[in-house]
Amino acid sequence: MKKELLELALDQINYEFESSYLYLSMSAWAQDNGYPGTAKWMEKQAEEEITHGKKMMHFLQEVNEKVILTPIAAGPVDFPGFIELFKLSLEHEKKVTARIVKLYEEATAAKEYALANLYSWFIDEQVEEESTLVDIITRLEKVPTPIGVMMMDDRLGQRA
Ligand SMILES: [Fe+2]
Ligand SMILES: [Fe+2]
């Protein structure tokens, strides 16, 4: 694999773990602000980001590349509110999608087709992640009341 592609891949691994850290920050905030269901949901979300990072790590190891992990930036301590938590998450996921599309394009251009396939899996995964968040935001906007928020928190707490 070209050095440049490997560096981009390692950078994305870091970003997946950073995403995990961001969702854990959101989980901590939710717990602290009386939204235990959301805290649980965000924790699951954080776990999913770890599996993403590991999936990328394992791919690189399978093609005999060396994985180097770098420091992760701390997540925010405070968030502006309940619905904003999901709006920020959606913004974040859109950023992730744009990054992965770029990685896919770079891998394809370099004829690294197995790597491109890996990123293609992530592009599909991003469709699901964005759509879940859009759904939550849409529902919250329909019933923008404390009861709507509490119902959503309960619902999010049921995530398997
Ligand atoms: Fe991810
Ligand atoms: Fe994600």
PDB file of C-alpha atoms and ligand atoms in Angstrom:
ATOM      1  CA  MET A   1       0.000   0.000   0.000  1.00  0.00           C
ATOM      2  CA  LYS A   2       1.255   3.484  -0.800  1.00  0.00           C
ATOM      3  CA  LYS A   3       2.538   5.413   2.219  1.00  0.00           C
ATOM      4  CA  GLU A   4       0.007   8.163   1.635  1.00  0.00           C
ATOM      5  CA  LEU A   5      -2.950   5.728   1.595  1.00  0.00           C
ATOM      6  CA  LEU A   6      -1.716   4.025   4.749  1.00  0.00           C
ATOM      7  CA  GLU A   7      -1.421   7.376   6.515  1.00  0.00           C
ATOM      8  CA  LEU A   8      -4.984   8.258   5.510  1.00  0.00           C
ATOM      9  CA  ALA A   9      -6.204   4.859   6.732  1.00  0.00           C
ATOM     10  CA  LEU A  10      -4.451   5.291  10.085  1.00  0.00           C
ATOM     11  CA  ASP A  11      -5.877   8.775  10.383  1.00  0.00           C
ATOM     12  CA  GLN A  12      -9.387   7.376   9.877  1.00  0.00           C
ATOM     13  CA  ILE A  13      -8.793   4.749  12.575  1.00  0.00           C
ATOM     14  CA  ASN A  14      -7.896   7.593  14.915  1.00  0.00           C
ATOM     15  CA  TYR A  15     -11.059   9.437  13.841  1.00  0.00           C
ATOM     16  CA  GLU A  16     -13.267   6.396  14.586  1.00  0.00           C
ATOM     17  CA  PHE A  17     -11.825   6.189  18.095  1.00  0.00           C
ATOM     18  CA  GLU A  18     -12.240   9.950  18.438  1.00  0.00           C
ATOM     19  CA  SER A  19     -15.893   9.506  17.406  1.00  0.00           C
ATOM     20  CA  SER A  20     -16.237   6.919  20.135  1.00  0.00           C
ATOM     21  CA  TYR A  21     -14.804   9.391  22.628  1.00  0.00           C
ATOM     22  CA  LEU A  22     -17.231  12.079  21.422  1.00  0.00           C
ATOM     23  CA  TYR A  23     -20.227   9.761  21.950  1.00  0.00           C
ATOM     24  CA  LEU A  24     -18.929   8.838  25.387  1.00  0.00           C
ATOM     25  CA  SER A  25     -18.766  12.564  26.219  1.00  0.00           C
ATOM     26  CA  MET A  26     -22.371  12.851  25.064  1.00  0.00           C
ATOM     27  CA  SER A  27     -23.287   9.806  27.151  1.00  0.00           C
ATOM     28  CA  ALA A  28     -21.710  11.372  30.244  1.00  0.00           C
ATOM     29  CA  TRP A  29     -23.548  14.642  29.603  1.00  0.00           C
ATOM     30  CA  ALA A  30     -26.870  12.820  29.117  1.00  0.00           C
ATOM     31  CA  GLN A  31     -26.439  10.861  32.350  1.00  0.00           C
ATOM     32  CA  ASP A  32     -25.536  14.049  34.192  1.00  0.00           C
ATOM     33  CA  ASN A  33     -28.592  15.878  32.835  1.00  0.00           C
ATOM     34  CA  GLY A  34     -31.242  13.280  33.626  1.00  0.00           C
ATOM     35  CA  TYR A  35     -31.434  11.373  30.321  1.00  0.00           C
ATOM     36  CA  PRO A  36     -30.402   7.822  31.261  1.00  0.00           C
ATOM     37  CA  GLY A  37     -31.885   6.283  28.089  1.00  0.00           C
ATOM     38  CA  THR A  38     -29.841   8.586  25.898  1.00  0.00           C
ATOM     39  CA  ALA A  39     -26.755   7.917  28.027  1.00  0.00           C
ATOM     40  CA  LYS A  40     -27.190   4.216  27.283  1.00  0.00           C
ATOM     41  CA  TRP A  41     -27.828   4.858  23.574  1.00  0.00           C
ATOM     42  CA  MET A  42     -24.745   7.044  23.261  1.00  0.00           C
ATOM     43  CA  GLU A  43     -22.669   4.406  25.020  1.00  0.00           C
ATOM     44  CA  LYS A  44     -23.806   1.836  22.440  1.00  0.00           C
ATOM     45  CA  GLN A  45     -22.977   4.336  19.719  1.00  0.00           C
ATOM     46  CA  ALA A  46     -19.486   4.732  21.216  1.00  0.00           C
ATOM     47  CA  GLU A  47     -19.038   0.942  21.224  1.00  0.00           C
ATOM     48  CA  GLU A  48     -20.022   0.825  17.565  1.00  0.00           C
ATOM     49  CA  GLU A  49     -17.320   3.381  16.720  1.00  0.00           C
ATOM     50  CA  ILE A  50     -14.754   1.183  18.485  1.00  0.00           C
ATOM     51  CA  THR A  51     -15.819  -1.758  16.293  1.00  0.00           C
ATOM     52  CA  HIS A  52     -15.387   0.504  13.243  1.00  0.00           C
ATOM     53  CA  GLY A  53     -11.846   1.421  14.280  1.00  0.00           C
ATOM     54  CA  LYS A  54     -11.051  -2.229  14.954  1.00  0.00           C
ATOM     55  CA  LYS A  55     -12.482  -3.337  11.601  1.00  0.00           C
ATOM     56  CA  MET A  56     -10.092  -0.910   9.891  1.00  0.00           C
ATOM     57  CA  MET A  57      -7.175  -2.049  12.085  1.00  0.00           C
ATOM     58  CA  HIS A  58      -7.831  -5.693  11.260  1.00  0.00           C
ATOM     59  CA  PHE A  59      -7.971  -4.976   7.543  1.00  0.00           C
ATOM     60  CA  LEU A  60      -4.564  -3.283   7.619  1.00  0.00           C
ATOM     61  CA  GLN A  61      -3.141  -6.167   9.633  1.00  0.00           C
ATOM     62  CA  GLU A  62      -4.520  -8.671   7.134  1.00  0.00           C
ATOM     63  CA  VAL A  63      -2.637  -6.943   4.346  1.00  0.00           C
ATOM     64  CA  ASN A  64       0.500  -6.838   6.524  1.00  0.00           C
ATOM     65  CA  GLU A  65       0.556  -3.136   7.248  1.00  0.00           C
ATOM     66  CA  LYS A  66       1.688  -1.850  10.619  1.00  0.00           C
ATOM     67  CA  VAL A  67      -1.027  -0.179  12.697  1.00  0.00           C
ATOM     68  CA  ILE A  68       0.127   2.834  14.684  1.00  0.00           C
ATOM     69  CA  LEU A  69      -2.330   4.402  17.112  1.00  0.00           C
ATOM     70  CA  THR A  70      -2.080   8.106  17.861  1.00  0.00           C
ATOM     71  CA  PRO A  71      -3.556  10.329  20.630  1.00  0.00           C
ATOM     72  CA  ILE A  72      -7.275  11.065  20.669  1.00  0.00           C
ATOM     73  CA  ALA A  73      -8.603  14.569  21.327  1.00  0.00           C
ATOM     74  CA  ALA A  74     -10.868  14.963  24.358  1.00  0.00           C
ATOM     75  CA  GLY A  75     -14.586  15.391  23.659  1.00  0.00           C
ATOM     76  CA  PRO A  76     -16.597  18.433  24.794  1.00  0.00           C
ATOM     77  CA  VAL A  77     -17.735  18.555  28.428  1.00  0.00           C
ATOM     78  CA  ASP A  78     -20.913  20.534  27.813  1.00  0.00           C
ATOM     79  CA  PHE A  79     -23.668  20.422  25.196  1.00  0.00           C
ATOM     80  CA  PRO A  80     -26.357  23.024  24.460  1.00  0.00           C
ATOM     81  CA  GLY A  81     -29.356  20.715  24.921  1.00  0.00           C
ATOM     82  CA  PHE A  82     -31.132  17.445  24.216  1.00  0.00           C
ATOM     83  CA  ILE A  83     -32.070  17.885  20.542  1.00  0.00           C
ATOM     84  CA  GLU A  84     -28.737  19.628  19.889  1.00  0.00           C
ATOM     85  CA  LEU A  85     -26.986  16.453  21.002  1.00  0.00           C
ATOM     86  CA  PHE A  86     -28.484  14.649  18.009  1.00  0.00           C
ATOM     87  CA  LYS A  87     -27.996  17.559  15.639  1.00  0.00           C
ATOM     88  CA  LEU A  88     -24.300  17.636  16.571  1.00  0.00           C
ATOM     89  CA  SER A  89     -24.128  13.864  16.133  1.00  0.00           C
ATOM     90  CA  LEU A  90     -25.637  14.164  12.658  1.00  0.00           C
ATOM     91  CA  GLU A  91     -23.174  16.913  11.746  1.00  0.00           C
ATOM     92  CA  HIS A  92     -20.364  14.712  12.975  1.00  0.00           C
ATOM     93  CA  GLU A  93     -21.583  11.685  11.008  1.00  0.00           C
ATOM     94  CA  LYS A  94     -21.856  13.792   7.843  1.00  0.00           C
ATOM     95  CA  LYS A  95     -18.228  14.771   8.337  1.00  0.00           C
ATOM     96  CA  VAL A  96     -17.337  11.095   8.716  1.00  0.00           C
ATOM     97  CA  THR A  97     -19.255  10.222   5.543  1.00  0.00           C
ATOM     98  CA  ALA A  98     -17.417  12.901   3.555  1.00  0.00           C
ATOM     99  CA  ARG A  99     -14.073  11.614   4.848  1.00  0.00           C
ATOM    100  CA  ILE A 100     -14.866   8.020   3.936  1.00  0.00           C
ATOM    101  CA  VAL A 101     -16.093   8.931   0.462  1.00  0.00           C
ATOM    102  CA  LYS A 102     -12.751  10.684  -0.076  1.00  0.00           C
ATOM    103  CA  LEU A 103     -10.873   7.631   1.205  1.00  0.00           C
ATOM    104  CA  TYR A 104     -12.874   5.430  -1.151  1.00  0.00           C
ATOM    105  CA  GLU A 105     -12.010   7.671  -4.080  1.00  0.00           C
ATOM    106  CA  GLU A 106      -8.297   7.707  -3.175  1.00  0.00           C
ATOM    107  CA  ALA A 107      -8.194   3.916  -2.781  1.00  0.00           C
ATOM    108  CA  THR A 108      -9.973   3.407  -6.100  1.00  0.00           C
ATOM    109  CA  ALA A 109      -7.674   5.863  -7.885  1.00  0.00           C
ATOM    110  CA  ALA A 110      -4.659   3.950  -6.503  1.00  0.00           C
ATOM    111  CA  LYS A 111      -6.223   0.646  -7.662  1.00  0.00           C
ATOM    112  CA  GLU A 112      -6.300  -0.592  -4.066  1.00  0.00           C
ATOM    113  CA  TYR A 113      -9.592  -2.360  -4.649  1.00  0.00           C
ATOM    114  CA  ALA A 114      -9.732  -4.386  -1.428  1.00  0.00           C
ATOM    115  CA  LEU A 115      -9.246  -1.191   0.551  1.00  0.00           C
ATOM    116  CA  ALA A 116     -11.883   0.515  -1.597  1.00  0.00           C
ATOM    117  CA  ASN A 117     -14.276  -2.357  -0.759  1.00  0.00           C
ATOM    118  CA  LEU A 118     -13.633  -1.828   2.931  1.00  0.00           C
ATOM    119  CA  TYR A 119     -14.522   1.831   2.566  1.00  0.00           C
ATOM    120  CA  SER A 120     -17.541   0.920   0.479  1.00  0.00           C
ATOM    121  CA  TRP A 121     -18.836  -1.101   3.476  1.00  0.00           C
ATOM    122  CA  PHE A 122     -18.382   2.021   5.602  1.00  0.00           C
ATOM    123  CA  ILE A 123     -20.227   4.193   3.092  1.00  0.00           C
ATOM    124  CA  ASP A 124     -23.267   1.882   3.474  1.00  0.00           C
ATOM    125  CA  GLU A 125     -22.859   1.954   7.259  1.00  0.00           C
ATOM    126  CA  GLN A 126     -22.889   5.769   7.162  1.00  0.00           C
ATOM    127  CA  VAL A 127     -26.234   5.778   5.312  1.00  0.00           C
ATOM    128  CA  GLU A 128     -27.716   3.877   8.263  1.00  0.00           C
ATOM    129  CA  GLU A 129     -26.050   6.071  10.890  1.00  0.00           C
ATOM    130  CA  GLU A 130     -27.217   9.302   9.288  1.00  0.00           C
ATOM    131  CA  SER A 131     -30.739   8.007   8.733  1.00  0.00           C
ATOM    132  CA  THR A 132     -31.105   6.899  12.379  1.00  0.00           C
ATOM    133  CA  LEU A 133     -30.123  10.379  13.563  1.00  0.00           C
ATOM    134  CA  VAL A 134     -32.393  12.133  11.045  1.00  0.00           C
ATOM    135  CA  ASP A 135     -35.247   9.968  12.329  1.00  0.00           C
ATOM    136  CA  ILE A 136     -34.576  10.911  15.972  1.00  0.00           C
ATOM    137  CA  ILE A 137     -34.323  14.639  15.123  1.00  0.00           C
ATOM    138  CA  THR A 138     -37.518  14.548  13.016  1.00  0.00           C
ATOM    139  CA  ARG A 139     -39.476  12.889  15.826  1.00  0.00           C
ATOM    140  CA  LEU A 140     -38.157  15.362  18.385  1.00  0.00           C
ATOM    141  CA  GLU A 141     -39.076  18.298  16.190  1.00  0.00           C
ATOM    142  CA  LYS A 142     -42.624  16.949  15.827  1.00  0.00           C
ATOM    143  CA  VAL A 143     -43.161  16.904  19.601  1.00  0.00           C
ATOM    144  CA  PRO A 144     -40.786  19.582  20.918  1.00  0.00           C
ATOM    145  CA  THR A 145     -42.068  19.305  24.491  1.00  0.00           C
ATOM    146  CA  PRO A 146     -40.641  17.852  27.739  1.00  0.00           C
ATOM    147  CA  ILE A 147     -42.966  14.853  27.255  1.00  0.00           C
ATOM    148  CA  GLY A 148     -41.633  14.312  23.733  1.00  0.00           C
ATOM    149  CA  VAL A 149     -38.095  14.425  25.098  1.00  0.00           C
ATOM    150  CA  MET A 150     -38.866  11.962  27.910  1.00  0.00           C
ATOM    151  CA  MET A 151     -40.583   9.575  25.492  1.00  0.00           C
ATOM    152  CA  MET A 152     -37.583   9.714  23.169  1.00  0.00           C
ATOM    153  CA  ASP A 153     -35.206   9.138  26.077  1.00  0.00           C
ATOM    154  CA  ASP A 154     -37.184   6.015  27.068  1.00  0.00           C
ATOM    155  CA  ARG A 155     -37.195   4.794  23.493  1.00  0.00           C
ATOM    156  CA  LEU A 156     -33.437   5.326  23.115  1.00  0.00           C
ATOM    157  CA  GLY A 157     -32.843   3.430  26.330  1.00  0.00           C
ATOM    158  CA  GLN A 158     -34.358   0.343  24.711  1.00  0.00           C
ATOM    159  CA  ARG A 159     -31.619   0.086  22.092  1.00  0.00           C
ATOM    160  CA  ALA A 160     -30.377  -3.498  22.053  1.00  0.00           C
TER     161      ALA A 160
HETATM  162 FE    FE B   1     -17.807   5.082  12.508  1.00  0.00          FE
HETATM  163 FE    FE B   2     -20.577   6.775  13.325  1.00  0.00          FE
END
